[in-house]
């Protein structure tokens, strides 16, 4: 890696904040107790976890007793889908067509075991179709899962409205708020959802920590069995240092949110003005989006190729394709929005963070223009 490299991939992960690391370090060295132990080392670790629980709860206006720590967003989503749907026996799971694979795949796994799975569609701007939910819901529905903001487009979803519809039908609504936390205000009580997933490493906390925020009246079964930690819902010795870091990161976002918005929103606007001049198609531009995310494509330019070319120029951005070992499929989020597969294969995502500057965006736009010209010339020669 070149130290001049510019990081534009904050929806993938973020750097650990120095203040967060400082809070974590004692729990990786001297304070190494197991929180289940009765001695002072154990008690100290337990009390650190309980403080972190309060910090996480405060960040989303929930009660500390509603916080179940997990190893990250993936596990919290698996726990929500599998743990809630299992309580109802064979039943129907509804997920939106734009969920992260860690919501979509547990639903598919349950389908293989006999559960039913229905997909809630999105409109051309990437917003979930609230009108479809009432038609999909039936007396067999055990859980509806719709993310608060999409990781690729950044499009924010009408979760409070969906929760209201789900409640009227007597069913449970879970929301994956992994991408929303730290970028917009997230309020568990106000959204009136039953369950919500959070992840630490998207908010300058450590990787390997997350939480499921849970309305305690909800029936849910654990997916990991063992010593009964986290009210029996997530057995296994807690990752104390990571949980402490997650709590510290949650506290930081509370004070930084207005500053974040004030810096990031104009920066994204500046970026998109430049992208429009270069002829980009910006996905979800007509909808309300996270302030830091821009997902776009250029006609006849392959996204993977462009990402690699930009990487060589020192810019870290993401492509919109779901890579498997031997193929790179176009983004399923874009396909669900009705984008054609050719344009979808061209998608790249810039997700900005607090460290990014206007100068970096200008340098990126200049590099992008050069690469577009070069790639188009290469295609013209090949033809
Ligand atoms: N949900 C969304 C929307 C995400 O973007 C991600 C990660 O990219 C996850 C869940 C998974 O979170 P984690 O990396 O903490 O497992």
Short mmCIF file of C-alpha atoms and ligand atoms in Angstrom, two decimals:
data_model
loop_
_atom_site.label_atom_id
_atom_site.label_comp_id
_atom_site.label_asym_id
_atom_site.label_seq_id
_atom_site.Cartn_x
_atom_site.Cartn_y
_atom_site.Cartn_z
CA UNK A 1 0.00 0.00 0.00
CA UNK A 2 1.19 3.49 -0.86
CA UNK A 3 0.87 5.99 2.02
CA UNK A 4 -0.62 8.45 -0.46
CA UNK A 5 -3.52 6.04 -0.96
CA UNK A 6 -6.93 7.60 -0.43
CA UNK A 7 -9.62 5.57 1.30
CA UNK A 8 -13.13 5.97 -0.11
CA UNK A 9 -14.61 2.70 1.18
CA UNK A 10 -16.07 3.57 4.58
CA UNK A 11 -19.19 1.44 4.05
CA UNK A 12 -16.89 -1.61 3.92
CA UNK A 13 -15.05 -0.80 7.13
CA UNK A 14 -13.53 2.15 8.98
CA UNK A 15 -10.24 2.78 10.77
CA UNK A 16 -10.14 2.15 14.49
CA UNK A 17 -10.34 5.49 16.31
CA UNK A 18 -7.27 6.21 18.48
CA UNK A 19 -9.46 7.04 21.49
CA UNK A 20 -11.30 3.73 21.05
CA UNK A 21 -8.04 1.79 20.89
CA UNK A 22 -6.90 3.45 24.10
CA UNK A 23 -10.04 2.23 25.90
CA UNK A 24 -9.52 -1.30 24.55
CA UNK A 25 -5.83 -1.80 25.30
CA UNK A 26 -6.08 -2.55 29.05
CA UNK A 27 -8.55 -5.36 28.27
CA UNK A 28 -6.03 -6.97 25.93
CA UNK A 29 -3.23 -6.83 28.49
CA UNK A 30 -3.59 -6.45 32.29
CA UNK A 31 -7.42 -6.67 32.53
CA UNK A 32 -7.69 -10.08 30.95
CA UNK A 33 -10.40 -11.56 33.21
CA UNK A 34 -13.23 -13.76 31.99
CA UNK A 35 -16.46 -11.84 32.72
CA UNK A 36 -18.05 -15.00 34.10
CA UNK A 37 -15.36 -15.41 36.80
CA UNK A 38 -16.25 -14.33 40.33
CA UNK A 39 -12.85 -12.87 41.25
CA UNK A 40 -11.85 -9.22 40.80
CA UNK A 41 -10.45 -9.77 37.29
CA UNK A 42 -13.74 -11.27 36.20
CA UNK A 43 -15.81 -8.62 37.95
CA UNK A 44 -13.81 -5.86 36.29
CA UNK A 45 -14.40 -7.39 32.84
CA UNK A 46 -18.12 -7.82 33.61
CA UNK A 47 -18.47 -4.21 34.66
CA UNK A 48 -16.68 -3.04 31.47
CA UNK A 49 -19.18 -5.03 29.39
CA UNK A 50 -22.11 -3.54 31.29
CA UNK A 51 -20.77 0.00 30.70
CA UNK A 52 -20.42 -0.77 26.99
CA UNK A 53 -23.98 -2.10 26.99
CA UNK A 54 -25.17 1.28 28.29
CA UNK A 55 -23.13 3.16 25.69
CA UNK A 56 -24.55 1.06 22.83
CA UNK A 57 -28.11 1.39 24.17
CA UNK A 58 -27.73 5.18 24.55
CA UNK A 59 -26.55 5.54 20.95
CA UNK A 60 -29.84 4.13 19.63
CA UNK A 61 -32.25 5.15 22.41
CA UNK A 62 -32.76 1.63 23.71
CA UNK A 63 -32.53 0.17 27.22
CA UNK A 64 -29.26 -1.60 28.14
CA UNK A 65 -31.21 -4.78 28.91
CA UNK A 66 -32.23 -4.87 25.23
CA UNK A 67 -28.63 -5.18 23.97
CA UNK A 68 -27.36 -8.67 23.04
CA UNK A 69 -23.67 -8.57 22.09
CA UNK A 70 -22.60 -10.69 19.13
CA UNK A 71 -19.46 -11.11 17.03
CA UNK A 72 -20.75 -8.55 14.49
CA UNK A 73 -23.57 -7.61 12.17
CA UNK A 74 -23.54 -10.95 10.36
CA UNK A 75 -24.15 -12.93 13.52
CA UNK A 76 -26.80 -10.51 14.80
CA UNK A 77 -28.70 -10.80 11.50
CA UNK A 78 -28.45 -14.61 11.56
CA UNK A 79 -29.68 -14.62 15.15
CA UNK A 80 -32.63 -12.38 14.30
CA UNK A 81 -33.80 -14.29 11.23
CA UNK A 82 -33.13 -17.84 12.37
CA UNK A 83 -33.77 -17.25 16.07
CA UNK A 84 -37.15 -15.55 15.63
CA UNK A 85 -38.46 -17.65 12.71
CA UNK A 86 -37.54 -20.88 14.58
CA UNK A 87 -39.82 -19.97 17.49
CA UNK A 88 -42.85 -20.07 15.24
CA UNK A 89 -42.17 -23.43 13.61
CA UNK A 90 -42.71 -23.62 9.84
CA UNK A 91 -43.73 -20.05 8.97
CA UNK A 92 -43.13 -17.28 6.44
CA UNK A 93 -40.06 -15.01 6.44
CA UNK A 94 -40.28 -11.78 4.45
CA UNK A 95 -37.07 -9.95 3.51
CA UNK A 96 -36.57 -7.08 1.11
CA UNK A 97 -34.90 -7.79 -2.23
CA UNK A 98 -31.95 -5.54 -1.32
CA UNK A 99 -30.84 -7.07 1.99
CA UNK A 100 -27.21 -7.86 2.75
CA UNK A 101 -26.37 -11.56 2.17
CA UNK A 102 -26.24 -12.09 5.96
CA UNK A 103 -30.03 -11.50 6.02
CA UNK A 104 -30.84 -13.04 2.67
CA UNK A 105 -28.87 -16.27 3.13
CA UNK A 106 -30.21 -17.24 6.59
CA UNK A 107 -33.70 -16.80 5.08
CA UNK A 108 -32.71 -19.09 2.18
CA UNK A 109 -31.24 -21.61 4.64
CA UNK A 110 -34.54 -21.64 6.54
CA UNK A 111 -36.36 -22.12 3.23
CA UNK A 112 -34.31 -25.26 2.64
CA UNK A 113 -35.51 -26.50 6.03
CA UNK A 114 -39.18 -25.98 5.04
CA UNK A 115 -39.88 -22.32 5.95
CA UNK A 116 -41.41 -20.02 3.31
CA UNK A 117 -39.52 -17.01 2.03
CA UNK A 118 -41.08 -14.01 0.27
CA UNK A 119 -39.22 -11.06 -1.23
CA UNK A 120 -40.41 -7.49 -0.83
CA UNK A 121 -39.56 -5.54 -3.99
CA UNK A 122 -38.08 -2.07 -4.42
CA UNK A 123 -38.92 0.75 -6.83
CA UNK A 124 -36.53 2.24 -9.41
CA UNK A 125 -35.01 4.56 -6.81
CA UNK A 126 -34.14 1.63 -4.52
CA UNK A 127 -36.90 2.23 -1.94
CA UNK A 128 -38.76 -0.77 -0.55
CA UNK A 129 -42.38 -0.97 -1.77
CA UNK A 130 -44.39 -0.44 1.42
CA UNK A 131 -47.61 -1.11 -0.54
CA UNK A 132 -46.43 -4.68 -1.23
CA UNK A 133 -45.97 -5.58 2.42
CA UNK A 134 -49.69 -5.89 3.26
CA UNK A 135 -50.21 -8.25 0.33
CA UNK A 136 -47.30 -10.48 1.33
CA UNK A 137 -48.13 -10.62 5.05
CA UNK A 138 -50.29 -13.49 6.21
CA UNK A 139 -51.11 -15.25 9.45
CA UNK A 140 -48.06 -17.47 8.96
CA UNK A 141 -45.54 -14.60 8.82
CA UNK A 142 -43.06 -14.81 11.70
CA UNK A 143 -40.58 -12.06 10.74
CA UNK A 144 -40.15 -9.19 8.27
CA UNK A 145 -36.61 -7.89 7.78
CA UNK A 146 -35.88 -4.60 6.01
CA UNK A 147 -32.62 -2.68 6.36
CA UNK A 148 -32.57 0.93 7.55
CA UNK A 149 -30.16 2.04 4.81
CA UNK A 150 -28.72 0.08 1.92
CA UNK A 151 -24.97 -0.59 1.94
CA UNK A 152 -24.57 -0.12 -1.84
CA UNK A 153 -26.89 2.74 -2.81
CA UNK A 154 -27.17 4.32 0.65
CA UNK A 155 -30.95 4.59 0.06
CA UNK A 156 -32.82 4.94 3.36
CA UNK A 157 -35.85 2.73 3.85
CA UNK A 158 -39.28 3.58 5.35
CA UNK A 159 -38.73 1.26 8.31
CA UNK A 160 -41.02 3.03 10.81
CA UNK A 161 -43.91 2.75 8.34
CA UNK A 162 -43.14 -0.93 7.66
CA UNK A 163 -42.93 -1.63 11.41
CA UNK A 164 -46.36 -0.09 11.82
CA UNK A 165 -47.82 -2.34 9.09
CA UNK A 166 -46.10 -5.42 10.58
CA UNK A 167 -47.44 -4.60 14.05
CA UNK A 168 -51.00 -4.23 12.70
CA UNK A 169 -50.63 -7.79 11.35
CA UNK A 170 -49.23 -8.99 14.68
CA UNK A 171 -45.81 -9.85 13.30
CA UNK A 172 -42.20 -8.95 14.10
CA UNK A 173 -40.08 -6.40 12.25
CA UNK A 174 -36.29 -6.59 12.28
CA UNK A 175 -34.07 -3.91 10.76
CA UNK A 176 -30.40 -4.13 9.83
CA UNK A 177 -29.11 -0.70 10.89
CA UNK A 178 -25.43 -1.54 10.32
CA UNK A 179 -24.92 1.11 7.63
CA UNK A 180 -27.16 3.75 9.19
CA UNK A 181 -25.45 3.89 12.59
CA UNK A 182 -22.99 6.77 12.80
CA UNK A 183 -24.22 8.34 9.55
CA UNK A 184 -27.78 9.30 10.48
CA UNK A 185 -29.74 9.37 13.76
CA UNK A 186 -30.91 5.87 14.67
CA UNK A 187 -33.66 5.59 17.29
CA UNK A 188 -34.84 2.11 18.25
CA UNK A 189 -37.84 3.38 20.23
CA UNK A 190 -38.96 5.88 17.60
CA UNK A 191 -38.71 3.38 14.74
CA UNK A 192 -40.85 1.07 16.89
CA UNK A 193 -39.16 -2.04 15.50
CA UNK A 194 -38.81 -5.30 17.43
CA UNK A 195 -35.17 -6.02 16.63
CA UNK A 196 -32.23 -4.08 15.21
CA UNK A 197 -28.74 -5.09 14.11
CA UNK A 198 -25.62 -2.98 14.73
CA UNK A 199 -21.94 -3.47 13.92
CA UNK A 200 -18.90 -1.89 15.53
CA UNK A 201 -16.40 -1.71 12.67
CA UNK A 202 -18.56 0.59 10.53
CA UNK A 203 -18.31 3.33 13.19
CA UNK A 204 -14.55 3.39 13.88
CA UNK A 205 -14.84 0.61 16.43
CA UNK A 206 -13.03 -2.74 16.22
CA UNK A 207 -13.99 -5.57 13.88
CA UNK A 208 -15.60 -8.58 15.54
CA UNK A 209 -18.25 -6.89 17.70
CA UNK A 210 -21.89 -6.11 17.07
CA UNK A 211 -25.27 -6.29 18.73
CA UNK A 212 -28.85 -7.29 18.30
CA UNK A 213 -31.15 -4.80 20.03
CA UNK A 214 -34.22 -6.70 21.03
CA UNK A 215 -37.68 -5.91 22.33
CA UNK A 216 -37.74 -8.26 25.32
CA UNK A 217 -41.29 -9.41 24.61
CA UNK A 218 -40.13 -11.09 21.40
CA UNK A 219 -39.75 -14.86 21.33
CA UNK A 220 -36.31 -15.82 20.07
CA UNK A 221 -34.13 -18.91 20.25
CA UNK A 222 -30.33 -18.88 20.39
CA UNK A 223 -28.35 -20.12 17.41
CA UNK A 224 -25.19 -20.66 19.48
CA UNK A 225 -25.54 -22.86 22.54
CA UNK A 226 -23.17 -23.15 25.47
CA UNK A 227 -22.47 -21.35 28.74
CA UNK A 228 -25.54 -19.11 28.55
CA UNK A 229 -23.90 -15.69 28.22
CA UNK A 230 -26.00 -12.75 26.94
CA UNK A 231 -29.23 -13.96 28.57
CA UNK A 232 -28.66 -17.37 27.02
CA UNK A 233 -29.00 -15.87 23.53
CA UNK A 234 -25.29 -15.81 22.66
CA UNK A 235 -23.14 -18.29 24.49
CA UNK A 236 -19.37 -18.02 24.40
CA UNK A 237 -16.84 -16.01 26.41
CA UNK A 238 -17.36 -12.38 25.49
CA UNK A 239 -14.75 -10.56 23.39
CA UNK A 240 -14.30 -8.00 26.17
CA UNK A 241 -11.83 -5.66 24.44
CA UNK A 242 -13.93 -5.53 21.24
CA UNK A 243 -17.13 -4.91 23.21
CA UNK A 244 -15.43 -2.13 25.18
CA UNK A 245 -14.27 -0.63 21.87
CA UNK A 246 -17.75 -0.92 20.38
CA UNK A 247 -19.17 0.94 23.41
CA UNK A 248 -16.53 3.68 23.13
CA UNK A 249 -17.20 4.07 19.38
CA UNK A 250 -20.95 4.37 20.08
CA UNK A 251 -20.26 7.15 22.55
CA UNK A 252 -18.14 9.01 19.99
CA UNK A 253 -20.79 8.96 17.26
CA UNK A 254 -23.21 10.73 19.58
CA UNK A 255 -21.04 13.86 19.64
CA UNK A 256 -19.73 13.54 16.07
CA UNK A 257 -22.96 13.04 14.14
CA UNK A 258 -23.74 16.74 13.39
CA UNK A 259 -20.09 17.33 12.46
CA UNK A 260 -20.15 14.21 10.26
CA UNK A 261 -23.19 15.39 8.36
CA UNK A 262 -21.87 18.94 7.97
CA UNK A 263 -18.63 17.71 6.44
CA UNK A 264 -19.77 14.69 4.42
CA UNK A 265 -22.94 15.93 2.75
CA UNK A 266 -21.33 18.86 0.87
CA UNK A 267 -18.40 16.62 -0.03
CA UNK A 268 -20.71 14.05 -1.62
CA UNK A 269 -22.52 16.84 -3.48
CA UNK A 270 -19.18 18.08 -4.83
CA UNK A 271 -18.30 14.52 -5.89
CA UNK A 272 -21.63 13.98 -7.62
CA UNK A 273 -21.47 17.32 -9.46
CA UNK A 274 -18.19 16.06 -10.91
CA UNK A 275 -19.61 12.61 -11.65
CA UNK A 276 -22.57 14.12 -13.48
CA UNK A 277 -20.18 16.13 -15.68
CA UNK A 278 -18.42 12.88 -16.55
CA UNK A 279 -21.75 11.33 -17.58
CA UNK A 280 -22.21 8.96 -14.64
CA UNK A 281 -25.55 7.33 -13.87
CA UNK A 282 -25.98 7.75 -10.10
CA UNK A 283 -28.18 5.05 -8.57
CA UNK A 284 -30.82 6.00 -6.02
CA UNK A 285 -30.16 9.71 -6.58
CA UNK A 286 -33.89 10.44 -6.44
CA UNK A 287 -34.31 8.93 -2.98
CA UNK A 288 -33.22 10.01 0.48
CA UNK A 289 -29.74 8.53 0.96
CA UNK A 290 -27.01 8.23 3.57
CA UNK A 291 -24.96 11.42 3.25
CA UNK A 292 -21.66 9.65 2.49
CA UNK A 293 -22.59 7.15 -0.23
CA UNK A 294 -22.50 7.43 -3.99
CA UNK A 295 -23.11 4.40 -6.22
CA UNK A 296 -22.69 4.98 -9.94
CA UNK A 297 -21.76 3.53 -13.33
CA UNK A 298 -20.69 4.63 -16.80
CA UNK A 299 -22.05 3.05 -19.97
CA UNK A 300 -19.82 0.33 -21.38
CA UNK A 301 -17.23 0.54 -18.59
CA UNK A 302 -16.72 -2.55 -16.45
CA UNK A 303 -16.87 -1.80 -12.71
CA UNK A 304 -14.23 -4.35 -11.62
CA UNK A 305 -11.78 -3.06 -14.24
CA UNK A 306 -12.35 0.54 -13.17
CA UNK A 307 -11.93 -0.32 -9.47
CA UNK A 308 -8.57 -2.00 -10.20
CA UNK A 309 -7.44 0.91 -12.39
CA UNK A 310 -8.35 3.42 -9.66
CA UNK A 311 -6.57 1.28 -7.08
CA UNK A 312 -3.38 1.50 -9.14
CA UNK A 313 -3.79 5.29 -8.99
CA UNK A 314 -4.12 5.17 -5.19
CA UNK A 315 -7.91 5.31 -4.69
CA UNK A 316 -9.73 2.63 -2.69
CA UNK A 317 -13.33 2.32 -3.91
CA UNK A 318 -15.69 -0.68 -4.09
CA UNK A 319 -17.31 -2.36 -7.06
CA UNK A 320 -20.96 -3.28 -7.01
CA UNK A 321 -20.58 -6.86 -8.07
CA UNK A 322 -20.95 -9.85 -5.81
CA UNK A 323 -17.77 -11.79 -6.39
CA UNK A 324 -17.73 -15.51 -5.95
CA UNK A 325 -14.76 -17.76 -6.64
CA UNK A 326 -15.17 -17.90 -10.38
CA UNK A 327 -17.71 -15.27 -11.39
CA UNK A 328 -18.62 -11.70 -10.68
CA UNK A 329 -22.34 -11.23 -10.91
CA UNK A 330 -23.90 -7.79 -11.23
CA UNK A 331 -25.21 -6.26 -8.00
CA UNK A 332 -28.49 -7.90 -6.97
CA UNK A 333 -29.52 -4.56 -5.43
CA UNK A 334 -29.33 -2.86 -8.83
CA UNK A 335 -31.09 -5.74 -10.59
CA UNK A 336 -33.91 -5.46 -8.02
CA UNK A 337 -34.15 -1.74 -8.92
CA UNK A 338 -34.65 -2.69 -12.57
CA UNK A 339 -31.17 -1.64 -13.74
CA UNK A 340 -30.04 -3.68 -16.76
CA UNK A 341 -27.25 -6.23 -16.12
CA UNK A 342 -24.78 -4.46 -18.44
CA UNK A 343 -25.01 -1.12 -16.64
CA UNK A 344 -25.16 -2.90 -13.25
CA UNK A 345 -21.84 -4.61 -14.00
CA UNK A 346 -20.29 -1.16 -14.31
CA UNK A 347 -21.26 -0.04 -10.81
CA UNK A 348 -18.73 1.37 -8.39
CA UNK A 349 -19.28 2.77 -4.90
CA UNK A 350 -17.58 5.67 -3.18
CA UNK A 351 -18.33 5.88 0.55
CA UNK A 352 -16.81 8.93 2.22
CA UNK A 353 -15.54 9.40 5.76
CA UNK A 354 -14.54 12.25 8.04
CA UNK A 355 -10.88 12.14 6.94
CA UNK A 356 -11.73 12.72 3.28
CA UNK A 357 -11.29 16.22 1.86
CA UNK A 358 -12.40 18.25 -1.15
CA UNK A 359 -8.85 18.02 -2.53
CA UNK A 360 -9.06 14.22 -2.42
CA UNK A 361 -12.40 14.29 -4.24
CA UNK A 362 -10.90 16.58 -6.92
CA UNK A 363 -7.91 14.27 -7.32
CA UNK A 364 -10.28 11.31 -7.61
CA UNK A 365 -12.40 13.00 -10.30
CA UNK A 366 -9.27 13.82 -12.31
CA UNK A 367 -8.01 10.22 -12.04
CA UNK A 368 -11.45 8.90 -12.96
CA UNK A 369 -11.62 11.07 -16.08
CA UNK A 370 -8.18 9.84 -17.19
CA UNK A 371 -9.11 6.20 -16.63
CA UNK A 372 -12.42 6.54 -18.44
CA UNK A 373 -10.64 7.99 -21.46
CA UNK A 374 -7.98 5.24 -21.37
CA UNK A 375 -10.52 2.40 -20.99
CA UNK A 376 -12.69 3.79 -23.79
CA UNK A 377 -9.68 4.05 -26.09
CA UNK A 378 -8.77 0.45 -25.30
CA UNK A 379 -12.31 -0.70 -26.11
CA UNK A 380 -12.26 1.28 -29.38
CA UNK A 381 -8.95 -0.41 -30.39
CA UNK A 382 -10.31 -3.85 -29.46
CA UNK A 383 -13.37 -3.25 -31.67
N1 LIG B 1 -25.37 -5.57 7.17
C1 LIG B 1 -24.94 -4.65 6.30
C2 LIG B 1 -25.94 -3.74 5.66
C3 LIG B 1 -23.59 -4.54 6.00
O1 LIG B 1 -23.19 -3.62 5.11
C4 LIG B 1 -22.68 -5.43 6.62
C5 LIG B 1 -21.24 -5.39 6.30
O2 LIG B 1 -20.82 -4.97 5.25
C6 LIG B 1 -23.17 -6.36 7.54
C7 LIG B 1 -24.52 -6.41 7.78
C8 LIG B 1 -22.26 -7.34 8.21
O3 LIG B 1 -21.67 -6.78 9.36
P1 LIG B 1 -20.33 -7.43 9.95
O4 LIG B 1 -19.24 -7.10 9.00
O5 LIG B 1 -20.16 -6.75 11.29
O6 LIG B 1 -20.55 -8.88 10.10
#
